[in-house]
GROMACS .gro file of C-alpha atoms in nm:
model
  267
    1MET     CA    1  33.656  15.672  16.544
    2ASP     CA    2  33.353  15.861  16.414
    3PRO     CA    3  33.019  15.971  16.566
    4ALA     CA    4  32.868  15.630  16.493
    5SER     CA    5  33.146  15.439  16.673
    6ARG     CA    6  33.049  15.245  16.984
    7ILE     CA    7  33.216  15.092  17.286
    8THR     CA    8  33.115  14.747  17.411
    9LEU     CA    9  32.999  14.741  17.772
   10ARG     CA   10  33.067  14.453  18.010
   11THR     CA   11  32.713  14.323  17.943
   12GLY     CA   12  32.782  14.296  17.571
   13ASN     CA   13  32.557  14.592  17.486
   14GLU     CA   14  32.710  14.880  17.292
   15MET     CA   15  32.721  15.249  17.385
   16PRO     CA   16  32.821  15.550  17.171
   17LEU     CA   17  33.152  15.727  17.232
   18LEU     CA   18  32.999  16.075  17.258
   19GLY     CA   19  32.673  16.216  17.388
   20LEU     CA   20  32.485  16.541  17.445
   21GLY     CA   21  32.440  16.662  17.803
   22THR     CA   22  32.110  16.836  17.880
   23TRP     CA   23  32.145  16.977  18.232
   24GLN     CA   24  31.974  17.320  18.236
   25LEU     CA   25  31.875  17.273  17.873
   26THR     CA   26  31.520  17.387  17.949
   27LYS     CA   27  31.491  17.651  17.673
   28ASP     CA   28  31.405  17.524  17.326
   29THR     CA   29  31.482  17.171  17.445
   30ALA     CA   30  31.288  16.993  17.172
   31GLU     CA   31  31.441  17.205  16.896
   32THR     CA   32  31.793  17.145  17.030
   33ILE     CA   33  31.742  16.770  17.055
   34ALA     CA   34  31.596  16.747  16.706
   35ALA     CA   35  31.893  16.945  16.570
   36ALA     CA   36  32.142  16.728  16.759
   37ILE     CA   37  31.993  16.407  16.624
   38ALA     CA   38  32.000  16.552  16.271
   39LEU     CA   39  32.370  16.639  16.317
   40GLY     CA   40  32.448  16.282  16.417
   41TYR     CA   41  32.461  16.294  16.796
   42PRO     CA   42  32.405  15.929  16.890
   43MET     CA   43  32.343  15.969  17.266
   44ILE     CA   44  32.138  16.196  17.492
   45ASP     CA   45  32.197  16.225  17.866
   46THR     CA   46  31.928  16.353  18.102
   47SER     CA   47  31.779  16.299  18.447
   48GLY     CA   48  31.443  16.304  18.617
   49ASP     CA   49  31.541  16.620  18.804
   50TYR     CA   50  31.667  16.819  18.503
   51GLY     CA   51  31.319  16.915  18.384
   52THR     CA   52  31.424  16.833  18.028
   53GLN     CA   53  31.268  16.491  17.971
   54PRO     CA   54  30.936  16.605  17.815
   55GLY     CA   55  31.125  16.831  17.573
   56ILE     CA   56  31.372  16.555  17.489
   57GLY     CA   57  31.087  16.320  17.408
   58GLU     CA   58  30.928  16.584  17.185
   59GLY     CA   59  31.261  16.649  17.012
   60ILE     CA   60  31.304  16.280  16.938
   61ARG     CA   61  30.957  16.271  16.783
   62ARG     CA   62  31.022  16.587  16.579
   63ALA     CA   63  31.342  16.434  16.444
   64GLY     CA   64  31.149  16.125  16.336
   65ALA     CA   65  31.423  15.916  16.494
   66LYS     CA   66  31.387  15.540  16.514
   67ARG     CA   67  31.451  15.398  16.860
   68SER     CA   68  31.767  15.231  16.732
   69ASP     CA   69  31.900  15.569  16.610
   70PHE     CA   70  31.976  15.707  16.956
   71TYR     CA   71  32.097  15.597  17.299
   72LEU     CA   72  31.917  15.744  17.600
   73VAL     CA   73  32.070  15.782  17.946
   74THR     CA   74  31.866  15.901  18.243
   75LYS     CA   75  31.889  15.886  18.622
   76VAL     CA   76  31.701  15.825  18.944
   77GLU     CA   77  31.758  16.038  19.252
   78GLU     CA   78  31.904  15.915  19.579
   79THR     CA   79  31.568  15.965  19.755
   80ASP     CA   80  31.364  15.778  19.492
   81ASP     CA   81  31.211  15.437  19.477
   82ALA     CA   82  31.444  15.344  19.192
   83PHE     CA   83  31.209  15.103  19.015
   84ALA     CA   84  30.912  15.342  19.024
   85ALA     CA   85  31.131  15.636  18.922
   86THR     CA   86  31.268  15.444  18.625
   87LYS     CA   87  30.916  15.379  18.500
   88LYS     CA   88  30.820  15.744  18.555
   89ASN     CA   89  31.125  15.870  18.366
   90VAL     CA   90  31.069  15.638  18.071
   91ASP     CA   91  30.703  15.739  18.055
   92GLU     CA   92  30.795  16.108  18.070
   93LEU     CA   93  31.029  16.061  17.775
   94GLY     CA   94  30.760  15.878  17.581
   95LEU     CA   95  30.982  15.573  17.541
   96ASP     CA   96  30.944  15.203  17.613
   97TYR     CA   97  31.286  15.177  17.776
   98ALA     CA   98  31.607  15.363  17.857
   99ASP     CA   99  31.938  15.233  17.728
  100LEU     CA  100  32.113  15.320  18.053
  101MET     CA  101  31.970  15.409  18.394
  102LEU     CA  102  32.196  15.555  18.663
  103ILE     CA  103  32.177  15.633  19.034
  104HIS     CA  104  32.235  16.009  19.015
  105ARG     CA  105  32.441  16.030  19.334
  106PRO     CA  106  32.500  15.821  19.647
  107PRO     CA  107  32.254  15.862  19.934
  108ARG     CA  108  32.364  16.042  20.250
  109SER     CA  109  32.437  15.713  20.420
  110GLY     CA  110  32.533  15.378  20.276
  111ALA     CA  111  32.604  15.290  19.918
  112GLY     CA  112  32.245  15.289  19.795
  113GLU     CA  113  32.193  14.915  19.795
  114ALA     CA  114  31.813  14.947  19.781
  115LEU     CA  115  31.841  15.188  19.488
  116TRP     CA  116  32.071  14.946  19.310
  117GLU     CA  117  31.834  14.655  19.365
  118GLY     CA  118  31.552  14.870  19.222
  119LEU     CA  119  31.754  14.932  18.907
  120ILE     CA  120  31.836  14.563  18.876
  121ARG     CA  121  31.462  14.493  18.886
  122ALA     CA  122  31.398  14.767  18.628
  123ARG     CA  123  31.649  14.604  18.396
  124GLU     CA  124  31.500  14.260  18.450
  125GLU     CA  125  31.156  14.395  18.361
  126GLY     CA  126  31.280  14.562  18.041
  127LEU     CA  127  31.262  14.928  18.149
  128THR     CA  128  31.634  14.974  18.088
  129ARG     CA  129  31.900  14.773  17.911
  130ASP     CA  130  32.190  14.860  18.140
  131ILE     CA  131  32.244  15.016  18.482
  132GLY     CA  132  32.517  15.223  18.639
  133VAL     CA  133  32.599  15.499  18.885
  134SER     CA  134  32.699  15.864  18.887
  135ASN     CA  135  32.919  16.063  19.125
  136TYR     CA  136  33.030  15.745  19.303
  137PRO     CA  137  33.371  15.700  19.466
  138THR     CA  138  33.533  15.361  19.422
  139GLY     CA  139  33.462  15.244  19.779
  140LEU     CA  140  33.087  15.282  19.738
  141ILE     CA  141  33.095  15.104  19.403
  142ASP     CA  142  33.276  14.815  19.572
  143ALA     CA  143  33.009  14.811  19.844
  144LEU     CA  144  32.731  14.779  19.585
  145VAL     CA  145  32.913  14.495  19.418
  146ARG     CA  146  32.974  14.312  19.747
  147THR     CA  147  32.604  14.333  19.834
  148THR     CA  148  32.453  14.238  19.499
  149GLY     CA  149  32.728  14.090  19.283
  150GLU     CA  150  32.623  14.341  19.015
  151VAL     CA  151  32.893  14.569  18.872
  152PRO     CA  152  32.780  14.904  18.722
  153VAL     CA  153  32.855  14.935  18.353
  154VAL     CA  154  32.917  15.309  18.390
  155ASN     CA  155  33.022  15.566  18.647
  156GLN     CA  156  32.927  15.912  18.523
  157ILE     CA  157  33.149  16.174  18.688
  158GLU     CA  158  33.287  16.522  18.630
  159TRP     CA  159  33.602  16.469  18.424
  160SER     CA  160  33.839  16.699  18.240
  161PRO     CA  161  34.217  16.754  18.214
  162PHE     CA  162  34.181  17.000  18.503
  163GLY     CA  163  34.000  16.755  18.730
  164HIS     CA  164  34.029  16.378  18.709
  165SER     CA  165  34.176  16.075  18.883
  166MET     CA  166  34.375  15.809  18.703
  167ALA     CA  167  34.331  15.586  19.011
  168VAL     CA  168  33.954  15.604  18.956
  169LYS     CA  169  34.008  15.530  18.587
  170ALA     CA  170  34.225  15.229  18.678
  171HIS     CA  171  33.953  15.101  18.913
  172ALA     CA  172  33.696  15.140  18.636
  173ASP     CA  173  33.917  14.954  18.389
  174GLU     CA  174  33.976  14.672  18.636
  175ASN     CA  175  33.600  14.632  18.680
  176GLN     CA  176  33.513  14.673  18.310
  177MET     CA  177  33.328  14.997  18.381
  178VAL     CA  178  33.320  15.294  18.146
  179ILE     CA  179  33.363  15.649  18.273
  180GLN     CA  180  33.115  15.893  18.124
  181ALA     CA  181  33.244  16.250  18.157
  182TYR     CA  182  32.996  16.520  18.250
  183SER     CA  183  33.102  16.886  18.233
  184PRO     CA  184  33.395  16.787  18.008
  185LEU     CA  185  33.414  17.151  17.894
  186THR     CA  186  33.442  17.276  18.257
  187ARG     CA  187  33.115  17.463  18.204
  188ALA     CA  188  33.326  17.698  17.989
  189ARG     CA  189  33.523  17.820  18.291
  190ARG     CA  190  33.865  17.699  18.174
  191LEU     CA  191  33.834  17.734  17.798
  192ASP     CA  192  34.076  18.028  17.797
  193ASP     CA  193  34.363  17.812  17.927
  194ASP     CA  194  34.686  17.880  17.738
  195THR     CA  195  34.769  17.510  17.695
  196LEU     CA  196  34.428  17.436  17.543
  197GLU     CA  197  34.458  17.729  17.306
  198ALA     CA  198  34.809  17.635  17.197
  199ILE     CA  199  34.722  17.271  17.132
  200GLY     CA  200  34.407  17.374  16.953
  201LYS     CA  201  34.604  17.600  16.720
  202ASN     CA  202  34.827  17.304  16.630
  203HIS     CA  203  34.524  17.129  16.483
  204GLY     CA  204  34.301  17.418  16.379
  205LYS     CA  205  34.061  17.326  16.658
  206SER     CA  206  33.897  17.509  16.948
  207PRO     CA  207  33.978  17.456  17.318
  208ALA     CA  208  33.641  17.281  17.356
  209GLN     CA  209  33.728  17.036  17.079
  210VAL     CA  210  34.064  16.965  17.242
  211LEU     CA  211  33.889  16.881  17.571
  212ILE     CA  212  33.646  16.645  17.401
  213ARG     CA  213  33.923  16.477  17.203
  214TRP     CA  214  34.133  16.432  17.521
  215ASN     CA  215  33.842  16.237  17.672
  216LEU     CA  216  33.795  16.022  17.364
  217GLN     CA  217  34.162  15.927  17.353
  218HIS     CA  218  34.158  15.831  17.721
  219GLY     CA  219  33.863  15.599  17.658
  220THR     CA  220  33.618  15.809  17.858
  221VAL     CA  221  33.283  15.910  17.707
  222PRO     CA  222  33.228  16.287  17.703
  223LEU     CA  223  32.883  16.444  17.739
  224PRO     CA  224  32.927  16.810  17.639
  225LYS     CA  225  32.625  17.035  17.674
  226ALA     CA  226  32.529  17.274  17.395
  227ASN     CA  227  32.212  17.460  17.306
  228GLN     CA  228  32.333  17.668  17.011
  229ARG     CA  229  32.369  17.510  16.670
  230GLU     CA  230  32.725  17.640  16.623
  231HIS     CA  231  32.829  17.470  16.948
  232LEU     CA  232  32.648  17.149  16.857
  233GLU     CA  233  32.838  17.144  16.528
  234GLU     CA  234  33.169  17.229  16.698
  235ASP     CA  235  33.143  16.965  16.969
  236ILE     CA  236  33.081  16.677  16.730
  237ALA     CA  237  33.359  16.780  16.488
  238VAL     CA  238  33.628  16.599  16.686
  239PHE     CA  239  33.682  16.286  16.482
  240ASP     CA  240  33.905  16.432  16.211
  241PHE     CA  241  34.218  16.493  16.422
  242ALA     CA  242  34.419  16.324  16.695
  243LEU     CA  243  34.624  16.458  16.984
  244GLY     CA  244  34.985  16.348  16.998
  245GLU     CA  245  35.138  16.164  17.290
  246GLU     CA  246  35.320  16.476  17.411
  247GLU     CA  247  35.003  16.681  17.383
  248MET     CA  248  34.807  16.428  17.587
  249ALA     CA  249  35.078  16.437  17.854
  250ARG     CA  250  35.064  16.819  17.867
  251LEU     CA  251  34.690  16.803  17.915
  252ASP     CA  252  34.720  16.534  18.182
  253ASP     CA  253  34.958  16.761  18.371
  254LEU     CA  254  34.687  17.028  18.405
  255ASN     CA  255  34.518  16.812  18.668
  256SER     CA  256  34.457  16.986  19.001
  257HIS     CA  257  34.134  16.800  19.089
  258TYR     CA  258  33.949  17.111  18.977
  259SER     CA  259  33.569  17.100  18.978
  260ALA     CA  260  33.330  17.351  18.824
  261LEU     CA  261  33.098  17.249  19.109
  262GLY     CA  262  33.352  17.312  19.383
  263LYS     CA  263  33.469  16.960  19.462
  264LEU     CA  264  33.506  16.632  19.275
  265PRO     CA  265  33.281  16.391  19.466
  266TYR     CA  266  33.486  16.084  19.382
  267VAL     CA  267  33.832  16.202  19.496
   0.00000   0.00000   0.00000
């Protein structure tokens, strides 16, 4: 694996193994994005409600990046007209299309069938290449599939050694879905964990790098957020070491369904 490595989605399209999260990245957004692209970050994750899309678009232009050089993920909200919101997001980014468009979270009632149909239309009309969901439990994913026959390529959920579900991972694998991991660094709240520090010392790596590598070796796609150059450099320097089987098991055993947001929505 290296930063340029990609995973093949069930549609046959390819997606990078690592991306940059941009939630709350509203200060110096363009500069951060330009720096990330220069460092080799192949994927950027955003949403219409983050307030970061104009800055991301500017950062892409500053970097002089070709459209094929980066993979862009964005989201529509549960109260949106999904087709119209997709077009608005793409326009705000200054792009012709998104690589992946997600439903940000399930609506208060139902599985979001109308939202899903709007994303299917957006894909058919070339506004996005693939479609998926975020914060969805398995039952609601199954409901979308029963209604439309369309399986999401991705479920983007909070995921770390401290909070995850191997049953959800098994469901994703069975349906050829990829789990994208947001807040893989626990929003820095668990970086002082003794197990992380000990494993990191074994490899000359930081706790954050151990968390990212744990995701990569489980086949999930981490989206760490960083807005300082030293953190951008640190988070992408995870392809020159590997965690051993015993180390992975120790990290798996940290699971308590912990969430930096209070509760994992998919458990």
